[in-house]
Coordinates of C-alpha atoms (C1' of nucleotides) in Angstrom, one line a residue:
Chain R
M1 CA -74.0 113.1 -32.0
S2 CA -71.0 115.4 -31.9
F3 CA -67.5 114.5 -32.6
Y4 CA -64.6 116.8 -31.7
V5 CA -61.0 115.9 -32.8
T6 CA -57.8 117.8 -32.2
T7 CA -54.2 117.6 -33.2
P8 CA -51.5 119.0 -30.9
I9 CA -50.8 122.7 -31.7
Y10 CA -47.5 122.8 -33.5
Y11 CA -44.7 124.8 -32.0
V12 CA -43.8 127.6 -34.4
N13 CA -40.1 127.3 -33.9
A14 CA -39.9 124.2 -36.0
Q15 CA -40.3 124.0 -39.8
P16 CA -43.4 122.0 -40.8
H17 CA -42.2 118.4 -41.3
L18 CA -43.5 114.9 -41.9
G19 CA -44.6 114.4 -38.3
H20 CA -46.9 117.4 -38.4
A21 CA -48.4 116.2 -41.7
Y22 CA -48.9 112.8 -40.3
T23 CA -51.0 113.8 -37.2
S24 CA -52.9 116.3 -39.3
I25 CA -53.8 113.8 -41.9
A26 CA -54.9 111.2 -39.4
A27 CA -57.1 113.8 -37.7
D28 CA -58.5 114.8 -41.0
V29 CA -59.4 111.3 -41.9
L30 CA -61.2 110.9 -38.6
A31 CA -63.0 114.2 -39.1
R32 CA -64.1 113.4 -42.7
H33 CA -65.3 110.0 -41.7
H34 CA -67.4 111.3 -38.8
R35 CA -68.8 114.2 -40.8
R36 CA -69.8 111.9 -43.6
R37 CA -71.7 109.6 -41.3
G38 CA -73.6 112.5 -40.0
D39 CA -71.9 113.4 -36.7
D40 CA -71.8 117.0 -35.8
T41 CA -68.0 117.3 -36.3
F42 CA -65.4 119.8 -35.3
F43 CA -61.7 119.5 -36.2
L44 CA -59.2 121.8 -34.5
T45 CA -55.5 122.4 -35.2
G46 CA -53.2 125.3 -34.8
T47 CA -49.9 126.7 -33.5
D48 CA -48.3 127.1 -30.1
E49 CA -46.5 130.4 -30.1
H50 CA -45.4 131.3 -26.6
G51 CA -42.5 130.3 -24.5
E52 CA -38.9 131.1 -24.3
P53 CA -37.5 129.3 -27.4
V54 CA -39.8 131.4 -29.6
A55 CA -38.6 134.6 -27.9
D56 CA -35.0 133.5 -28.3
A57 CA -35.4 132.6 -32.0
A58 CA -37.1 135.9 -32.7
R59 CA -34.3 137.8 -31.0
A60 CA -31.7 136.0 -33.0
Q61 CA -33.6 137.1 -36.2
G62 CA -33.9 140.6 -34.9
L63 CA -37.6 140.3 -34.8
E64 CA -40.3 140.8 -32.2
P65 CA -41.7 137.4 -31.0
R66 CA -45.1 138.2 -32.5
A67 CA -43.6 139.0 -35.9
W68 CA -41.5 135.8 -35.9
A69 CA -44.6 133.8 -34.8
D70 CA -46.7 135.3 -37.6
L71 CA -44.1 134.3 -40.1
N72 CA -43.9 130.7 -39.0
A73 CA -47.6 130.2 -38.3
E74 CA -48.2 131.0 -41.9
K75 CA -46.0 128.0 -42.9
F76 CA -48.1 125.7 -40.8
K77 CA -51.3 127.1 -42.2
A78 CA -50.0 126.7 -45.7
L79 CA -49.2 123.0 -45.2
L80 CA -52.8 122.0 -44.6
P81 CA -54.4 122.6 -48.0
A82 CA -51.3 121.1 -49.6
I83 CA -52.0 117.8 -47.9
G84 CA -55.8 117.9 -48.2
V85 CA -56.4 118.7 -44.6
A86 CA -59.4 120.8 -43.8
P87 CA -59.8 121.8 -40.2
D88 CA -62.8 123.8 -38.9
F89 CA -60.5 126.2 -37.1
F90 CA -56.9 127.1 -36.9
I91 CA -56.0 128.4 -33.4
R92 CA -53.0 130.5 -32.6
T93 CA -52.1 130.8 -28.9
T94 CA -51.3 134.5 -29.5
D95 CA -55.0 135.1 -30.4
A96 CA -56.3 137.7 -28.0
E97 CA -59.4 135.6 -27.5
H98 CA -57.3 132.6 -26.5
K99 CA -55.3 134.6 -24.0
R100 CA -58.4 136.0 -22.4
R101 CA -59.9 132.6 -22.0
V102 CA -56.7 131.0 -20.6
Q103 CA -56.7 133.7 -17.9
E104 CA -60.4 133.0 -17.2
V105 CA -59.9 129.3 -16.8
L106 CA -56.7 129.5 -14.8
Q107 CA -58.2 132.2 -12.6
R108 CA -60.8 129.7 -11.8
V109 CA -58.2 127.1 -11.0
Y110 CA -56.6 129.7 -8.6
D111 CA -59.9 130.6 -7.0
N112 CA -60.6 126.9 -6.5
G113 CA -57.5 126.7 -4.4
H114 CA -55.3 124.5 -6.6
V115 CA -52.5 127.1 -6.9
Y116 CA -49.9 128.3 -4.3
K117 CA -46.8 130.4 -4.3
G118 CA -43.6 128.4 -4.0
L119 CA -39.9 128.5 -4.7
Y120 CA -38.6 127.1 -7.9
E121 CA -35.0 126.1 -7.6
G122 CA -32.8 125.2 -10.5
W123 CA -29.7 125.7 -12.5
Y124 CA -29.5 129.2 -13.8
C125 CA -27.4 130.6 -16.6
P126 CA -26.7 134.3 -16.2
R127 CA -25.8 134.7 -19.8
C128 CA -29.0 133.1 -21.0
A129 CA -30.9 134.8 -18.2
D130 CA -32.7 131.5 -17.9
F131 CA -33.1 128.2 -15.9
K132 CA -31.8 125.0 -17.5
T133 CA -33.4 121.6 -17.0
E134 CA -31.5 118.7 -15.6
S135 CA -31.6 116.9 -18.9
E136 CA -30.0 119.6 -20.9
I137 CA -27.1 120.7 -18.8
L138 CA -23.6 119.5 -19.5
D139 CA -21.3 117.6 -17.2
G140 CA -20.1 119.8 -14.4
N141 CA -23.4 121.8 -14.4
R142 CA -22.4 123.9 -17.4
C143 CA -24.7 125.7 -19.8
P144 CA -25.3 123.8 -23.0
I145 CA -25.0 127.0 -25.0
H146 CA -22.4 129.0 -23.2
E147 CA -20.6 126.1 -21.6
I148 CA -20.1 128.3 -18.5
E149 CA -20.8 127.1 -15.0
L150 CA -24.4 127.4 -13.9
T151 CA -25.5 128.8 -10.6
R152 CA -28.1 127.3 -8.3
E153 CA -30.8 129.9 -8.0
Q154 CA -34.4 130.3 -6.8
E155 CA -37.4 132.0 -8.2
E156 CA -40.8 132.7 -6.7
N157 CA -43.3 130.9 -8.8
W158 CA -46.9 129.9 -8.8
F159 CA -47.3 126.1 -8.5
F160 CA -50.1 123.9 -9.6
R161 CA -51.1 121.2 -7.0
L162 CA -50.7 118.3 -9.4
S163 CA -49.8 115.9 -6.5
A164 CA -53.3 116.4 -5.0
F165 CA -54.8 114.6 -8.1
Q166 CA -52.7 111.5 -7.8
G167 CA -55.6 109.4 -6.4
R168 CA -58.1 110.7 -8.9
L169 CA -55.8 110.0 -11.8
E170 CA -55.2 106.5 -10.6
Q171 CA -58.9 106.0 -10.4
L172 CA -59.5 107.5 -13.8
F173 CA -57.1 105.0 -15.5
E174 CA -58.7 102.1 -13.7
S175 CA -62.3 103.0 -14.2
Q176 CA -61.9 104.2 -17.8
P177 CA -59.2 102.1 -19.4
D178 CA -59.7 103.6 -22.9
F179 CA -59.0 107.1 -21.7
V180 CA -55.5 106.6 -23.0
A181 CA -55.0 104.4 -26.0
P182 CA -53.3 102.2 -27.2
A183 CA -52.9 100.1 -24.1
R184 CA -49.1 100.5 -24.0
A185 CA -49.5 104.3 -23.8
R186 CA -51.8 103.8 -20.8
H187 CA -49.3 101.6 -19.1
E188 CA -46.7 104.3 -19.5
A189 CA -48.9 106.9 -18.0
Q190 CA -49.9 104.6 -15.1
A191 CA -46.2 103.8 -14.5
F192 CA -45.6 107.5 -14.3
I193 CA -48.3 108.1 -11.8
A194 CA -47.0 105.2 -9.7
Q195 CA -43.7 106.9 -9.3
G196 CA -45.5 109.7 -7.5
L197 CA -46.5 113.0 -8.8
Q198 CA -44.9 116.3 -7.9
D199 CA -46.4 119.7 -8.2
V200 CA -45.5 121.7 -11.3
S201 CA -44.8 125.3 -11.7
L202 CA -47.6 127.2 -13.4
S203 CA -45.9 130.5 -14.0
R204 CA -42.5 132.1 -14.9
A205 CA -41.4 135.4 -13.4
K206 CA -38.3 136.0 -15.6
L207 CA -40.1 135.5 -18.9
R208 CA -42.3 138.0 -20.7
W209 CA -43.4 136.1 -23.9
G210 CA -46.6 134.4 -22.7
V211 CA -50.0 134.9 -21.2
E212 CA -50.0 137.1 -18.1
V213 CA -51.1 135.7 -14.8
P214 CA -54.1 137.7 -14.0
W215 CA -53.6 137.7 -10.2
D216 CA -49.9 138.5 -10.4
E217 CA -49.0 140.6 -13.4
G218 CA -45.2 140.1 -13.1
H219 CA -45.7 136.5 -14.2
V220 CA -46.6 134.7 -17.4
F221 CA -48.1 131.2 -17.5
Y222 CA -45.8 128.3 -18.1
V223 CA -46.3 127.6 -21.8
W224 CA -47.8 124.1 -21.4
F225 CA -50.8 125.3 -19.4
D226 CA -51.4 128.0 -22.0
A227 CA -51.0 125.5 -24.8
L228 CA -53.2 122.7 -23.5
L229 CA -56.0 125.0 -23.0
N230 CA -56.3 125.7 -26.7
Y231 CA -58.6 122.7 -27.0
Y232 CA -61.0 124.5 -24.8
T233 CA -60.6 128.2 -25.6
A234 CA -60.9 127.7 -29.4
L235 CA -64.6 126.6 -29.1
G236 CA -65.3 130.0 -27.5
Y237 CA -64.4 132.1 -30.6
A238 CA -63.9 129.8 -33.6
R239 CA -67.2 131.1 -34.9
A240 CA -67.7 134.9 -34.6
G241 CA -70.6 135.6 -32.4
E242 CA -71.2 132.0 -31.4
D243 CA -69.9 129.9 -28.5
L244 CA -69.5 126.3 -29.6
T245 CA -68.4 125.0 -26.2
A246 CA -71.7 123.5 -25.2
R247 CA -72.0 121.9 -28.6
Y248 CA -68.6 120.2 -28.8
W249 CA -67.1 120.0 -25.3
P250 CA -65.6 117.6 -24.2
P251 CA -63.3 116.5 -27.0
S252 CA -63.9 113.0 -28.4
V253 CA -60.3 112.4 -29.1
H254 CA -57.0 114.2 -28.8
L255 CA -54.4 112.8 -31.2
V256 CA -50.9 113.3 -29.8
G257 CA -47.4 111.9 -30.3
K258 CA -45.9 109.9 -27.6
E259 CA -43.4 112.5 -26.7
I260 CA -46.1 114.6 -25.1
L261 CA -48.0 111.8 -23.4
K262 CA -47.4 113.1 -19.9
F263 CA -48.8 116.5 -20.5
H264 CA -52.0 115.2 -22.1
T265 CA -52.7 112.2 -19.8
L266 CA -51.6 113.7 -16.4
Y267 CA -51.4 117.5 -16.4
W268 CA -54.4 118.0 -18.7
P269 CA -57.0 116.0 -16.8
A270 CA -55.8 117.4 -13.5
M271 CA -56.1 120.9 -14.8
L272 CA -59.6 120.3 -16.1
W273 CA -60.7 118.9 -12.8
A274 CA -59.2 121.9 -11.1
A275 CA -61.1 124.2 -13.4
G276 CA -64.3 122.2 -13.0
L277 CA -64.4 121.2 -16.6
E278 CA -65.3 117.8 -18.2
L279 CA -62.5 115.5 -19.4
P280 CA -61.9 114.5 -23.0
R281 CA -63.2 111.0 -23.8
Q282 CA -59.9 109.8 -25.1
V283 CA -56.2 110.7 -25.7
F284 CA -54.9 108.6 -28.5
V285 CA -51.1 108.4 -28.7
H286 CA -49.7 107.6 -32.0
G287 CA -46.1 106.4 -32.8
F288 CA -43.2 107.9 -34.5
L289 CA -42.2 107.8 -38.1
Q290 CA -38.7 106.7 -38.3
G291 CA -36.3 106.6 -41.2
S292 CA -36.1 103.7 -43.6
D293 CA -33.2 102.4 -41.5
G294 CA -35.4 102.2 -38.4
R295 CA -33.5 105.1 -36.8
K296 CA -34.9 108.4 -35.8
M297 CA -35.1 110.7 -38.8
S298 CA -32.3 113.3 -38.9
K299 CA -30.7 115.6 -41.3
S300 CA -27.2 114.3 -40.5
L301 CA -28.2 110.7 -41.2
G302 CA -30.0 111.7 -44.3
N303 CA -32.7 109.1 -43.6
G304 CA -35.7 111.5 -43.5
L305 CA -38.7 111.5 -45.7
D306 CA -39.6 115.0 -47.0
P307 CA -43.4 115.4 -47.3
F308 CA -42.9 118.1 -49.9
A309 CA -40.9 115.7 -52.2
V310 CA -43.7 113.1 -51.9
L311 CA -46.3 115.7 -52.7
E312 CA -44.4 116.9 -55.7
R313 CA -43.9 113.4 -57.1
Y314 CA -47.1 111.6 -56.1
G315 CA -49.6 114.1 -54.8
A316 CA -51.5 114.7 -51.6
D317 CA -53.8 111.6 -51.8
A318 CA -50.8 109.3 -52.3
L319 CA -49.1 110.8 -49.3
R320 CA -52.2 110.4 -47.2
F321 CA -52.7 106.9 -48.4
Y322 CA -49.0 105.9 -47.9
L323 CA -48.7 107.2 -44.3
L324 CA -51.8 105.5 -43.0
R325 CA -51.3 102.3 -45.1
D326 CA -47.6 101.6 -44.5
V327 CA -47.5 102.4 -40.8
S328 CA -50.2 100.9 -38.5
F329 CA -51.6 104.0 -36.7
G330 CA -50.6 103.9 -33.1
G331 CA -47.3 102.1 -33.5
D332 CA -43.9 103.3 -34.7
G333 CA -43.0 102.7 -38.3
N334 CA -40.3 103.1 -40.9
V335 CA -40.9 105.3 -43.9
G336 CA -38.9 106.2 -46.9
M337 CA -39.2 107.2 -50.6
D338 CA -38.6 103.7 -51.8
A339 CA -41.5 102.5 -49.7
V340 CA -43.7 105.3 -51.0
A341 CA -42.8 104.4 -54.6
S342 CA -43.5 100.7 -54.0
R343 CA -46.9 101.3 -52.4
Y344 CA -47.8 103.8 -55.1
E345 CA -47.0 101.5 -57.9
A346 CA -48.2 98.2 -56.5
E347 CA -51.3 99.4 -54.8
L348 CA -52.5 102.7 -56.1
A349 CA -51.5 102.3 -59.8
N350 CA -51.6 98.6 -60.4
E351 CA -54.3 97.4 -58.1
Y352 CA -56.7 100.2 -57.6
G353 CA -56.0 102.6 -60.5
N354 CA -55.8 99.7 -63.0
L355 CA -59.1 98.2 -61.6
V356 CA -60.8 101.5 -62.4
S357 CA -59.2 101.5 -65.9
R358 CA -60.2 98.0 -66.8
T359 CA -63.7 98.3 -65.4
L360 CA -64.5 101.5 -67.3
A361 CA -62.8 100.2 -70.4
M362 CA -64.9 97.0 -70.4
L363 CA -68.2 98.9 -69.7
V364 CA -67.3 101.2 -72.6
R365 CA -66.2 98.5 -75.0
Y366 CA -68.9 95.9 -74.3
R367 CA -71.9 98.1 -73.3
D368 CA -71.2 101.5 -74.9
G369 CA -70.7 103.0 -71.5
R370 CA -74.2 102.1 -70.3
I371 CA -74.6 100.3 -67.0
P372 CA -76.6 97.2 -67.7
E373 CA -79.7 96.3 -65.8
A374 CA -78.7 93.3 -63.8
P375 CA -78.3 92.2 -60.2
V376 CA -75.0 92.3 -58.3
D377 CA -73.4 88.9 -58.3
P378 CA -74.4 87.2 -55.0
V379 CA -70.8 85.9 -54.7
L380 CA -69.7 89.4 -53.9
E381 CA -72.9 91.1 -52.6
S382 CA -72.5 90.5 -48.9
E383 CA -68.7 91.3 -48.9
L384 CA -69.5 94.6 -50.5
A385 CA -72.5 95.4 -48.4
S386 CA -70.7 94.9 -45.1
L387 CA -67.7 97.0 -46.0
A388 CA -69.0 100.4 -44.9
A389 CA -69.9 99.1 -41.4
E390 CA -66.5 97.4 -41.0
V391 CA -64.6 100.5 -42.0
A392 CA -66.7 102.7 -39.8
A393 CA -66.0 100.4 -36.8
A394 CA -62.3 100.6 -37.5
I395 CA -62.1 104.3 -37.8
D396 CA -64.4 104.8 -34.8
G397 CA -61.8 102.8 -32.9
V398 CA -59.1 105.2 -34.2
D399 CA -57.7 102.5 -36.4
P400 CA -57.5 104.2 -39.8
S401 CA -54.9 101.7 -41.0
G402 CA -57.2 98.9 -40.2
G403 CA -60.0 100.5 -42.2
L404 CA -57.7 100.9 -45.2
E405 CA -56.7 97.2 -45.0
L406 CA -60.4 96.2 -45.1
I407 CA -60.9 98.4 -48.2
W408 CA -57.9 96.9 -49.8
Q409 CA -59.1 93.4 -49.3
R410 CA -62.1 94.3 -51.4
V411 CA -59.9 96.0 -54.1
R412 CA -58.0 92.7 -54.4
R413 CA -61.2 90.7 -54.3
L414 CA -62.5 92.7 -57.3
N415 CA -59.3 92.1 -59.3
R416 CA -59.6 88.4 -58.5
Y417 CA -63.3 88.5 -59.5
V418 CA -62.3 89.8 -63.0
E419 CA -60.0 86.9 -63.5
E420 CA -62.6 84.4 -62.2
R421 CA -65.3 85.6 -64.5
K422 CA -63.2 86.5 -67.5
P423 CA -65.6 89.1 -69.0
W424 CA -63.6 89.1 -72.3
E425 CA -64.6 85.5 -72.8
L426 CA -68.2 86.1 -71.9
A427 CA -68.2 89.0 -74.5
R428 CA -67.3 86.5 -77.3
D429 CA -70.2 84.3 -76.4
Q430 CA -73.6 85.4 -77.6
D431 CA -75.4 83.3 -75.0
A432 CA -73.5 84.7 -72.1
S433 CA -74.8 88.2 -72.4
T434 CA -76.8 88.1 -69.1
S435 CA -73.7 86.8 -67.3
L436 CA -71.6 89.6 -68.7
D437 CA -74.2 92.1 -67.6
S438 CA -74.0 90.8 -64.1
V439 CA -70.2 90.8 -64.0
L440 CA -70.1 94.4 -65.3
V441 CA -72.7 95.6 -62.8
T442 CA -70.9 93.9 -60.0
L443 CA -67.6 95.5 -60.9
H444 CA -69.2 98.9 -61.3
R445 CA -71.0 98.5 -57.9
G446 CA -67.8 97.2 -56.2
L447 CA -65.8 100.1 -57.4
Q448 CA -68.4 102.5 -56.2
V449 CA -68.4 100.9 -52.7
V450 CA -64.6 100.8 -52.3
T451 CA -64.2 104.3 -53.7
T452 CA -66.8 105.7 -51.4
E453 CA -65.0 104.2 -48.4
L454 CA -61.7 105.7 -49.7
G455 CA -63.3 109.1 -49.4
P456 CA -61.9 110.1 -46.0
Y457 CA -58.4 108.9 -47.0
M458 CA -58.2 110.2 -50.5
P459 CA -60.8 112.8 -51.0
D460 CA -59.7 114.0 -54.4
T461 CA -59.3 110.6 -56.0
S462 CA -62.6 109.4 -54.4
A463 CA -64.6 112.3 -55.8
R464 CA -63.1 112.0 -59.3
V465 CA -63.8 108.3 -59.5
L466 CA -67.3 108.5 -58.1
Q467 CA -68.0 111.2 -60.7
A468 CA -66.6 109.0 -63.5
L469 CA -68.7 106.1 -62.3
A470 CA -71.8 108.3 -62.4
A471 CA -71.3 109.8 -65.9
I472 CA -73.7 108.7 -68.6
P473 CA -72.4 107.4 -70.8
L474 CA -69.3 106.2 -69.0
E475 CA -66.0 107.1 -70.4
V476 CA -62.5 105.9 -70.0
I477 CA -60.5 108.4 -67.8
P478 CA -56.8 109.1 -67.8
P479 CA -54.7 107.0 -65.4
L480 CA -55.4 108.1 -61.8
F481 CA -51.9 107.2 -60.6
P482 CA -49.6 107.4 -63.6
K483 CA -46.4 105.4 -63.5
T484 CA -43.0 107.1 -63.7
P485 CA -44.5 110.5 -62.5
Chain X
rG1 C1' -29.2 103.9 -14.5
rC2 C1' -34.8 103.8 -13.9
rC3 C1' -39.8 103.3 -16.4
rG4 C1' -42.5 101.8 -20.8
rG5 C1' -42.4 99.4 -25.6
rA6 C1' -40.2 96.5 -29.6
rG7 C1' -37.1 92.2 -31.8
rU8 C1' -41.5 86.6 -36.0
rA9 C1' -39.6 84.8 -43.9
rG10 C1' -34.5 88.7 -47.8
rC11 C1' -37.9 93.5 -46.5
rU12 C1' -42.4 95.6 -43.9
rC13 C1' -45.6 93.6 -40.4
rA14 C1' -50.1 90.3 -38.2
rG15 C1' -50.4 86.4 -34.7
rU16 C1' -56.9 86.8 -29.5
rC17 C1' -57.3 83.1 -23.5
rG18 C1' -51.0 78.8 -23.8
rG19 C1' -53.6 74.3 -28.1
rU20 C1' -53.3 70.9 -34.6
rU21 C1' -49.0 72.1 -39.9
rA22 C1' -46.6 80.1 -37.3
rG23 C1' -49.9 83.9 -41.4
rA24 C1' -50.2 88.3 -45.0
rG25 C1' -48.1 91.9 -48.3
rC26 C1' -43.7 93.2 -51.0
rA27 C1' -39.2 91.4 -53.5
rG28 C1' -37.2 87.0 -55.9
rG29 C1' -38.8 81.8 -58.7
rG30 C1' -42.4 79.2 -62.0
rG31 C1' -47.0 79.4 -64.7
rA32 C1' -52.0 81.3 -66.9
rA33 C1' -54.6 85.1 -69.2
rU34 C1' -55.2 89.5 -72.7
rC35 C1' -60.5 93.7 -70.3
rA36 C1' -56.7 97.1 -68.3
rU37 C1' -51.7 102.1 -66.5
rA38 C1' -47.2 95.2 -69.1
rA39 C1' -51.5 96.6 -65.1
rU40 C1' -54.0 91.2 -63.3
rC41 C1' -54.6 86.1 -61.4
rC42 C1' -52.7 81.2 -59.8
rC43 C1' -48.8 78.0 -57.8
rA44 C1' -44.4 76.7 -55.3
rA45 C1' -40.5 78.2 -52.3
rG46 C1' -38.9 80.9 -48.2
rG47 C1' -38.9 80.5 -40.4
rU48 C1' -33.5 78.3 -34.7
rC49 C1' -40.4 83.3 -33.7
rG50 C1' -33.2 88.1 -30.8
rG51 C1' -29.7 84.4 -27.3
rG52 C1' -30.0 81.3 -23.0
rG53 C1' -32.7 79.0 -19.0
rG54 C1' -37.5 77.7 -16.6
rU55 C1' -43.0 76.4 -15.9
rU56 C1' -46.4 73.0 -18.7
rC57 C1' -49.0 67.2 -21.6
rG58 C1' -48.1 71.4 -24.9
rA59 C1' -44.6 78.1 -25.3
rG60 C1' -44.1 82.9 -30.8
rU61 C1' -47.6 83.5 -26.5
rC62 C1' -46.4 82.8 -19.3
rC63 C1' -41.7 83.5 -15.7
rC64 C1' -36.3 84.6 -15.1
rU65 C1' -31.9 86.4 -17.4
rC66 C1' -28.8 88.5 -21.2
rC67 C1' -28.2 91.3 -26.0
rU68 C1' -29.9 95.1 -29.6
rC69 C1' -33.2 99.2 -30.9
rC70 C1' -37.0 103.2 -29.8
rG71 C1' -39.5 106.7 -26.5
rG72 C1' -39.8 108.9 -21.6
rC73 C1' -37.3 110.2 -17.0
rA74 C1' -40.8 116.1 -14.6
rC75 C1' -41.0 121.5 -15.6
rC76 C1' -37.4 122.7 -23.7
rA77 C1' -41.7 122.3 -26.3

RNA sequence: GCCGGAGUAGCUCAGUCGGUUAGAGCAGGGGAAUCAUAAUCCCAAGGUCGGGGGUUCGAGUCCCUCCUCCGGCACCA
């Protein structure tokens, strides 16, 4: 079975921040999980580099758009290894191969009769040489940048016949309710359709920084059509000399933030139909990370969480754990450094890290680091045996937070088990040797099970602990999650 | 304004189809234990389920209304 997961491609104008890290980490956890269970897995991320804001920013820096994009794309690329994220390919929409394929697909959309020439009318700023959207203009129809009055102008544009897909989209949401998840995201998409869809412009005549429209060279494609197609084009050239399209298309799941729901749940399926391509199986819409005060993170409020500060203090595994543990994936959540510290100390250091420490210490002290020959305690056997399947079901359903909770129930269970069986008392009693063997084997086995399941979430930690548990003789290792880092 | 979502313990959240005494973690309180990173475990306490009204034998759950917050509102990405 193949599994193809994507993140949105990140717009190069922004600096990499927590939101980018969040989606990338979630996608990475899904990818690692599926890969481990044997699915033929492909994980795509990348950068979106066209459109007017990029051209503007480049100009402001005195750079060519491409040079500016190169600079910023590097920052996004560099973020990934720092947070333990390992995609199979990093696409840039300025890749020549991407552009060629965008033209190919959209030419097909054109040939299939879904495109027509129309008039785009809007508010135009002569100083910006650009149209402004209704939402950004100031009172009195003034430019948000120059504060001068805008003029009503028209431009000849190519339009995509989105309205023609209204019925098909309605049908899609009814017949395939999990196309958009969670349910509240689907409701939002359906409400949007119910309002009635209008055609959208597919090209821009006044802009140069984009993919040229092959049937009309004076135009470039509107950046969203270029950007969405990355999910398709990447498969064509991610591996030199190999086309992966047949192997991975259609995508299993697109992870997206809720601010881009409309593009992924309405425009995207319509465009794929228009091009005669298969639809992704699911668009999963996750929530927003908000500041610890429950408000949107912003520099002026000073309520943001800096991923780089977390990395520096606690490391990549702790950041990955924290984000998926403290915020139920799919909903919004509040995050902050205090909460990171609290999860780190209470759960990673005290509960899990200390469980590793005490288990290894007892095996070393009581059995010279040898794992005794004894059966796993039947009290815990079934609980441990069922964990892998339960976690798999959770992650398959794009609920990584749920999977983590299931793992943590076992971590707590194992600490409780230690207290119940009191191995230090058994060790003082000559007649209890068999019981002690069984307790130690059970703890060793339990740790192996939970640590294996933690693999997709905390790859480094998981690998280190599994190695320590396999060493002969076993040795005490330094604290995995030291306090007061 | 319109559309969608949220409001449950001091904090973060779960709560299925309307059904017994509304659950968990953290923080705070009390205790046990000494294998361990002073880490763990147990116990008790903690609630006007945002306000008001309605339906029902019965409402955190369904309906109406009001308040607060978040996102979107069509071509900024």
